[in-house]
């Protein structure tokens, strides 16, 4: 049954300008989801110009030649649709889910900003969105307890010339400096049909939809080839320890190791390792630190894998009176125990069952399905990879999990301590 | 060349069938609402117990919340870890949540594992262990969480605001409780809270899944028929009065932004002008293209986002504007919000009303996409004792609201001279700004929203 559900029946083709198109009709839903990925993220930025991919995403909602400022939101909302965009280190996505009869509206809007963004651009819009993004940075990172942890961790895990070393939101001083020419150049370089993939999912007819796509996207000119990303290989020559004082009551430790990029040999095994360490009440570190010893308030971990590389992160907050050194000692001992004694069949089965059901649960929303299709198309060049992806987890053996831990978690790492500000 | 200058029109609307809600007859009489949804092999089931934190004793605020954390820490033959392990084996997501009115326990499971998932859920509801050891750990966790919340500006602003709006009534405190009141809670308090409130006659069920009606009835009868049906409990609510606009602030040193909340008590969910008020708020602050967000974000750049909402508790309603703004513009942002609250009472254009109606009616089908979304729609009607008819007539109710009814909803639900205004930020940087807007010195509150005496 799982096999039938996870087999995606799609049609993929390219327009003459290089735009990839993937159609996934499903007549059982009343909606159509349009999901567009541009192969550009913060990893395409340069040192001193960080945060631009994300600021640019904001500019894509500021109107284009035939769409007024705020028009994109207004059109889709008036149609009863939902919409947004997001920027990661590797890619930027734009998506709208509309009642199925509004499919043409969504395609028109996406095509107008892909082809004709610059005529609508003004200095006032850019200044406004710089203010908005600076407030986004304050709200989501600077004014949140532990909110600056990720950028502290990654800027130390990666060397300054590696594009994963800066945060997607960017450094404040860089955001403040952007000019209209930055928008124009970025648009011409990266927002070309040959650097994008359009997924349409839901209740529509293939033939008619293909005509709409050709009509609206077909005459957008092809751009130049996309500049390569320089990403020097990363290895920590020694362990690093960073201490950061913040507005927090309880100290928190973060440990980070270099591992493997998305869909590499041990990527799935490292995901399962993370589940076994911290996913549930029963997971190793949760049981040890929160249940038995009661020295931690929380613990979490993940294999954070992307196009250029991956890292494994463990984070845990100390209970009052407990030092981060104690916490670290327990965490590293548990990792050694896992490497030496291996994991049980039972632990592995539970982790796999949870992966399997989460695949099924994820099929409830067309917005998420189309985004996942684009995800597979981007990383694997094959949209129909749900079953392949699930099989990666099903094939993981207990030995492989322990071996992956041994291969990576005994290497040099970055340790970040977020501690309460010293009272003055 | 194609003409791109005009937005394409929609083609023929695809009719949307709202799923049928069926009432199941359970042997112990619990109201059970069932929706058959076949697309995927999934079942979502939730048991809503009307045992919210409004039943917390004054000196033991946080009791309901702590009960909700303790209830799945072991049940029947399973201790806490075994219970969690049983759910994991199934790939079932169990969750429990507490608010002022209810504790809700739910499972999201694959169809093939639903029978076993329901069996475990029922054990948690009927036979929780409440072991002393687990209680002590969960209580400490809550106390340490309360400590951590001292650094979360958004939480501080919201809870100080709610404290001022709700005065001494039982909606005035955060569900998690206060350090002093949680410290006073014992495991016996938790057990007694459970015994007095967790009864079948005090609960309602919503099931959305790929199941037949008869098999669902049978499964619930099998698992929940032994749940006791003692009579339900009551709490008394006296609606607090609105008062003249007042400026408050909570000092948070080194804040990177100011968190702002503005609003007052308002009508309950079953008010006659509920639909008109929803249309009005959609225009004022209920979505991205609203007046508040377009002004504060897209025009002024003061914030990443601003919005307003009517929030409905079982016994009260709350109108609230919420935003986080940069420090230098804290005063200016409040002025702009107060201006919008006045202006909406003076004029709402028919174009705006058309937009809001179109938005609300056309997005309606997308509120039934996931299994839990369907259940949550039903849950909110149950909580407020609103007949299910509203769901089936929703589109028509929105469309038939007259323009002057929408305008009247602003007059009768937004009171610009009776606002409670709370800002959380650095005293040195925001005090004068607030004073300039208000003409008076703002009043300082502690972290819990109390006045300094």
PDB file of C-alpha atoms in Angstrom, chain A residues 1 5 26 28 58 62 66 69-70 73-75 77-80 99-105 108 111 116 128-129 131-132 135-136 138-140 142-143 145-146 203 215-216 219 247-250 280-282 287 290-291 294 297 317 319-320 346 350 353-354 356-357 360-361 363-366 421, chain B residues 1-2 4-8 10-14 39-42 72-73 80-81 84-85 88-89 91-93 108-110 112 134 137 140-141 144-145 147-148 150-153 253-257 287-289 294 297-299 301-304 324-326 355 358-359 362-363 369-371 373:
ATOM      1  CA  UNK A   1       0.000   0.000   0.000  1.00  0.00           C
ATOM      2  CA  UNK A   5       0.813   5.949  -2.327  1.00  0.00           C
ATOM      3  CA  UNK A  26      -4.401  14.814  -8.680  1.00  0.00           C
ATOM      4  CA  UNK A  28      -9.146  14.304  -5.776  1.00  0.00           C
ATOM      5  CA  UNK A  58      11.343  39.935  -0.354  1.00  0.00           C
ATOM      6  CA  UNK A  62       7.141  44.067  -4.299  1.00  0.00           C
ATOM      7  CA  UNK A  66       2.176  44.316 -14.547  1.00  0.00           C
ATOM      8  CA  UNK A  69       3.419  46.648  -4.995  1.00  0.00           C
ATOM      9  CA  UNK A  70       1.499  44.340  -2.626  1.00  0.00           C
ATOM     10  CA  UNK A  73      -0.381  38.940  -2.132  1.00  0.00           C
ATOM     11  CA  UNK A  74      -3.623  40.719  -2.902  1.00  0.00           C
ATOM     12  CA  UNK A  75      -4.402  38.763  -6.081  1.00  0.00           C
ATOM     13  CA  UNK A  77      -5.582  36.209  -1.250  1.00  0.00           C
ATOM     14  CA  UNK A  78      -8.586  37.546  -3.079  1.00  0.00           C
ATOM     15  CA  UNK A  79      -8.715  34.197  -4.893  1.00  0.00           C
ATOM     16  CA  UNK A  80      -8.728  32.435  -1.512  1.00  0.00           C
ATOM     17  CA  UNK A  99      -8.663  27.038  -5.729  1.00  0.00           C
ATOM     18  CA  UNK A 100      -8.159  24.964  -8.876  1.00  0.00           C
ATOM     19  CA  UNK A 101      -9.999  27.401 -11.138  1.00  0.00           C
ATOM     20  CA  UNK A 102      -7.377  30.102 -10.408  1.00  0.00           C
ATOM     21  CA  UNK A 103      -4.435  28.165 -11.851  1.00  0.00           C
ATOM     22  CA  UNK A 104      -3.877  30.672 -14.649  1.00  0.00           C
ATOM     23  CA  UNK A 105      -3.686  33.589 -12.199  1.00  0.00           C
ATOM     24  CA  UNK A 108       0.678  34.700 -14.662  1.00  0.00           C
ATOM     25  CA  UNK A 111       5.859  34.530 -14.810  1.00  0.00           C
ATOM     26  CA  UNK A 116       9.615  41.460 -15.749  1.00  0.00           C
ATOM     27  CA  UNK A 128      11.336  49.620   2.782  1.00  0.00           C
ATOM     28  CA  UNK A 129      12.217  45.924   2.488  1.00  0.00           C
ATOM     29  CA  UNK A 131      13.884  47.906   7.040  1.00  0.00           C
ATOM     30  CA  UNK A 132      11.490  44.949   7.066  1.00  0.00           C
ATOM     31  CA  UNK A 135      13.267  43.900  11.719  1.00  0.00           C
ATOM     32  CA  UNK A 136      12.905  40.258  10.724  1.00  0.00           C
ATOM     33  CA  UNK A 138      15.802  41.436  15.176  1.00  0.00           C
ATOM     34  CA  UNK A 139      12.528  39.590  15.775  1.00  0.00           C
ATOM     35  CA  UNK A 140      13.611  36.088  14.811  1.00  0.00           C
ATOM     36  CA  UNK A 142      18.484  39.008  17.996  1.00  0.00           C
ATOM     37  CA  UNK A 143      15.508  39.320  20.339  1.00  0.00           C
ATOM     38  CA  UNK A 145      16.980  33.669  23.628  1.00  0.00           C
ATOM     39  CA  UNK A 146      19.707  31.545  21.969  1.00  0.00           C
ATOM     40  CA  UNK A 203      -6.670  19.450  -9.923  1.00  0.00           C
ATOM     41  CA  UNK A 215       2.043  31.250 -22.971  1.00  0.00           C
ATOM     42  CA  UNK A 216       3.337  32.931 -19.826  1.00  0.00           C
ATOM     43  CA  UNK A 219       9.020  33.972 -24.179  1.00  0.00           C
ATOM     44  CA  UNK A 247      19.924  37.223  27.524  1.00  0.00           C
ATOM     45  CA  UNK A 248      19.267  33.708  28.794  1.00  0.00           C
ATOM     46  CA  UNK A 249      18.704  32.171  32.218  1.00  0.00           C
ATOM     47  CA  UNK A 250      20.064  28.693  31.538  1.00  0.00           C
ATOM     48  CA  UNK A 280      11.651  10.668  21.613  1.00  0.00           C
ATOM     49  CA  UNK A 281      11.415  10.289  25.372  1.00  0.00           C
ATOM     50  CA  UNK A 282      13.113   6.942  24.928  1.00  0.00           C
ATOM     51  CA  UNK A 287      16.528   9.248  28.642  1.00  0.00           C
ATOM     52  CA  UNK A 290      16.322  14.412  31.142  1.00  0.00           C
ATOM     53  CA  UNK A 291      14.854  11.247  32.652  1.00  0.00           C
ATOM     54  CA  UNK A 294      17.848  15.187  35.247  1.00  0.00           C
ATOM     55  CA  UNK A 297      16.058  20.843  30.380  1.00  0.00           C
ATOM     56  CA  UNK A 317      20.204  23.192  27.838  1.00  0.00           C
ATOM     57  CA  UNK A 319      19.385  22.598  34.418  1.00  0.00           C
ATOM     58  CA  UNK A 320      20.126  25.309  37.041  1.00  0.00           C
ATOM     59  CA  UNK A 346      14.413  -2.449  18.526  1.00  0.00           C
ATOM     60  CA  UNK A 350      11.188   2.207  15.986  1.00  0.00           C
ATOM     61  CA  UNK A 353       8.573   3.027  11.610  1.00  0.00           C
ATOM     62  CA  UNK A 354       8.477   6.698  12.449  1.00  0.00           C
ATOM     63  CA  UNK A 356       7.690   5.495   7.247  1.00  0.00           C
ATOM     64  CA  UNK A 357       4.580   6.987   8.834  1.00  0.00           C
ATOM     65  CA  UNK A 360       2.502   9.035   4.632  1.00  0.00           C
ATOM     66  CA  UNK A 361       1.459  11.948   6.870  1.00  0.00           C
ATOM     67  CA  UNK A 363       1.004  13.485   1.684  1.00  0.00           C
ATOM     68  CA  UNK A 364      -1.889  15.440   3.205  1.00  0.00           C
ATOM     69  CA  UNK A 365      -1.071  18.860   1.765  1.00  0.00           C
ATOM     70  CA  UNK A 366      -0.522  19.611  -1.924  1.00  0.00           C
ATOM     71  CA  UNK A 421      25.175  37.621  30.773  1.00  0.00           C
TER      72      UNK A 421
ATOM     73  CA  UNK B   1       2.914  38.925 -28.249  1.00  0.00           C
ATOM     74  CA  UNK B   2       0.576  38.077 -25.437  1.00  0.00           C
ATOM     75  CA  UNK B   4       0.284  40.432 -19.841  1.00  0.00           C
ATOM     76  CA  UNK B   5      -1.232  43.611 -18.505  1.00  0.00           C
ATOM     77  CA  UNK B   6      -4.402  42.054 -17.122  1.00  0.00           C
ATOM     78  CA  UNK B   7      -4.763  39.332 -14.531  1.00  0.00           C
ATOM     79  CA  UNK B   8      -6.336  36.229 -16.087  1.00  0.00           C
ATOM     80  CA  UNK B  10     -10.700  32.205 -13.184  1.00  0.00           C
ATOM     81  CA  UNK B  11     -12.543  29.500 -15.032  1.00  0.00           C
ATOM     82  CA  UNK B  12     -15.546  27.622 -13.767  1.00  0.00           C
ATOM     83  CA  UNK B  13     -15.551  27.021 -10.037  1.00  0.00           C
ATOM     84  CA  UNK B  14     -15.121  23.418  -8.910  1.00  0.00           C
ATOM     85  CA  UNK B  39      -7.968   9.643   0.556  1.00  0.00           C
ATOM     86  CA  UNK B  40      -5.079   8.384   2.691  1.00  0.00           C
ATOM     87  CA  UNK B  41      -4.746   5.500   5.196  1.00  0.00           C
ATOM     88  CA  UNK B  42      -4.726   7.948   8.114  1.00  0.00           C
ATOM     89  CA  UNK B  72       1.117  10.464  29.752  1.00  0.00           C
ATOM     90  CA  UNK B  73       4.011   9.710  32.104  1.00  0.00           C
ATOM     91  CA  UNK B  80       6.459   6.536  31.056  1.00  0.00           C
ATOM     92  CA  UNK B  81       9.174   5.237  28.749  1.00  0.00           C
ATOM     93  CA  UNK B  84       6.269   6.305  24.610  1.00  0.00           C
ATOM     94  CA  UNK B  85       7.933   3.201  23.139  1.00  0.00           C
ATOM     95  CA  UNK B  88       6.908   4.792  18.548  1.00  0.00           C
ATOM     96  CA  UNK B  89       6.565   1.177  17.451  1.00  0.00           C
ATOM     97  CA  UNK B  91       4.748   5.423  14.152  1.00  0.00           C
ATOM     98  CA  UNK B  92       1.839   7.146  15.896  1.00  0.00           C
ATOM     99  CA  UNK B  93       2.069  10.767  16.940  1.00  0.00           C
ATOM    100  CA  UNK B 108      -2.389  10.787  14.430  1.00  0.00           C
ATOM    101  CA  UNK B 109      -1.902   7.256  13.187  1.00  0.00           C
ATOM    102  CA  UNK B 110      -1.824   5.034  10.177  1.00  0.00           C
ATOM    103  CA  UNK B 112      -3.543  -0.142  10.215  1.00  0.00           C
ATOM    104  CA  UNK B 134       7.505  11.363  37.232  1.00  0.00           C
ATOM    105  CA  UNK B 137      10.584  15.604  37.295  1.00  0.00           C
ATOM    106  CA  UNK B 140      10.915  20.790  37.997  1.00  0.00           C
ATOM    107  CA  UNK B 141      10.789  21.009  34.203  1.00  0.00           C
ATOM    108  CA  UNK B 144      12.809  25.750  34.904  1.00  0.00           C
ATOM    109  CA  UNK B 145      10.711  26.610  31.864  1.00  0.00           C
ATOM    110  CA  UNK B 147      12.636  30.676  34.543  1.00  0.00           C
ATOM    111  CA  UNK B 148      13.511  30.555  30.830  1.00  0.00           C
ATOM    112  CA  UNK B 150      11.858  35.569  31.641  1.00  0.00           C
ATOM    113  CA  UNK B 151      13.882  36.059  28.466  1.00  0.00           C
ATOM    114  CA  UNK B 152      11.135  35.633  25.906  1.00  0.00           C
ATOM    115  CA  UNK B 153       9.841  39.141  25.117  1.00  0.00           C
ATOM    116  CA  UNK B 253      17.067  45.427  29.401  1.00  0.00           C
ATOM    117  CA  UNK B 254      18.984  45.176  26.124  1.00  0.00           C
ATOM    118  CA  UNK B 255      15.936  44.313  24.054  1.00  0.00           C
ATOM    119  CA  UNK B 256      16.636  44.291  20.330  1.00  0.00           C
ATOM    120  CA  UNK B 257      13.015  45.237  19.590  1.00  0.00           C
ATOM    121  CA  UNK B 287      -4.093  38.824   6.875  1.00  0.00           C
ATOM    122  CA  UNK B 288      -1.056  40.084   4.995  1.00  0.00           C
ATOM    123  CA  UNK B 289      -2.872  42.679   2.857  1.00  0.00           C
ATOM    124  CA  UNK B 294       0.441  47.328   4.938  1.00  0.00           C
ATOM    125  CA  UNK B 297       5.368  46.829   7.400  1.00  0.00           C
ATOM    126  CA  UNK B 298       4.966  47.676   3.732  1.00  0.00           C
ATOM    127  CA  UNK B 299       4.757  51.442   4.154  1.00  0.00           C
ATOM    128  CA  UNK B 301       9.067  49.355   7.573  1.00  0.00           C
ATOM    129  CA  UNK B 302       8.673  49.409  11.385  1.00  0.00           C
ATOM    130  CA  UNK B 303       8.186  45.646  11.641  1.00  0.00           C
ATOM    131  CA  UNK B 304       8.402  42.197  10.067  1.00  0.00           C
ATOM    132  CA  UNK B 324       7.255  43.603  17.248  1.00  0.00           C
ATOM    133  CA  UNK B 325       8.895  46.838  16.087  1.00  0.00           C
ATOM    134  CA  UNK B 326      12.316  48.427  16.074  1.00  0.00           C
ATOM    135  CA  UNK B 355     -11.897  41.637  -1.038  1.00  0.00           C
ATOM    136  CA  UNK B 358     -13.740  36.836  -1.474  1.00  0.00           C
ATOM    137  CA  UNK B 359     -10.715  35.885   0.665  1.00  0.00           C
ATOM    138  CA  UNK B 362     -12.737  31.109  -1.438  1.00  0.00           C
ATOM    139  CA  UNK B 363     -10.139  29.926   1.064  1.00  0.00           C
ATOM    140  CA  UNK B 369      -7.050  19.632   3.557  1.00  0.00           C
ATOM    141  CA  UNK B 370      -5.417  17.669   6.383  1.00  0.00           C
ATOM    142  CA  UNK B 371      -7.074  15.224   8.762  1.00  0.00           C
ATOM    143  CA  UNK B 373      -7.509  20.537  10.132  1.00  0.00           C
TER     144      UNK B 373
END
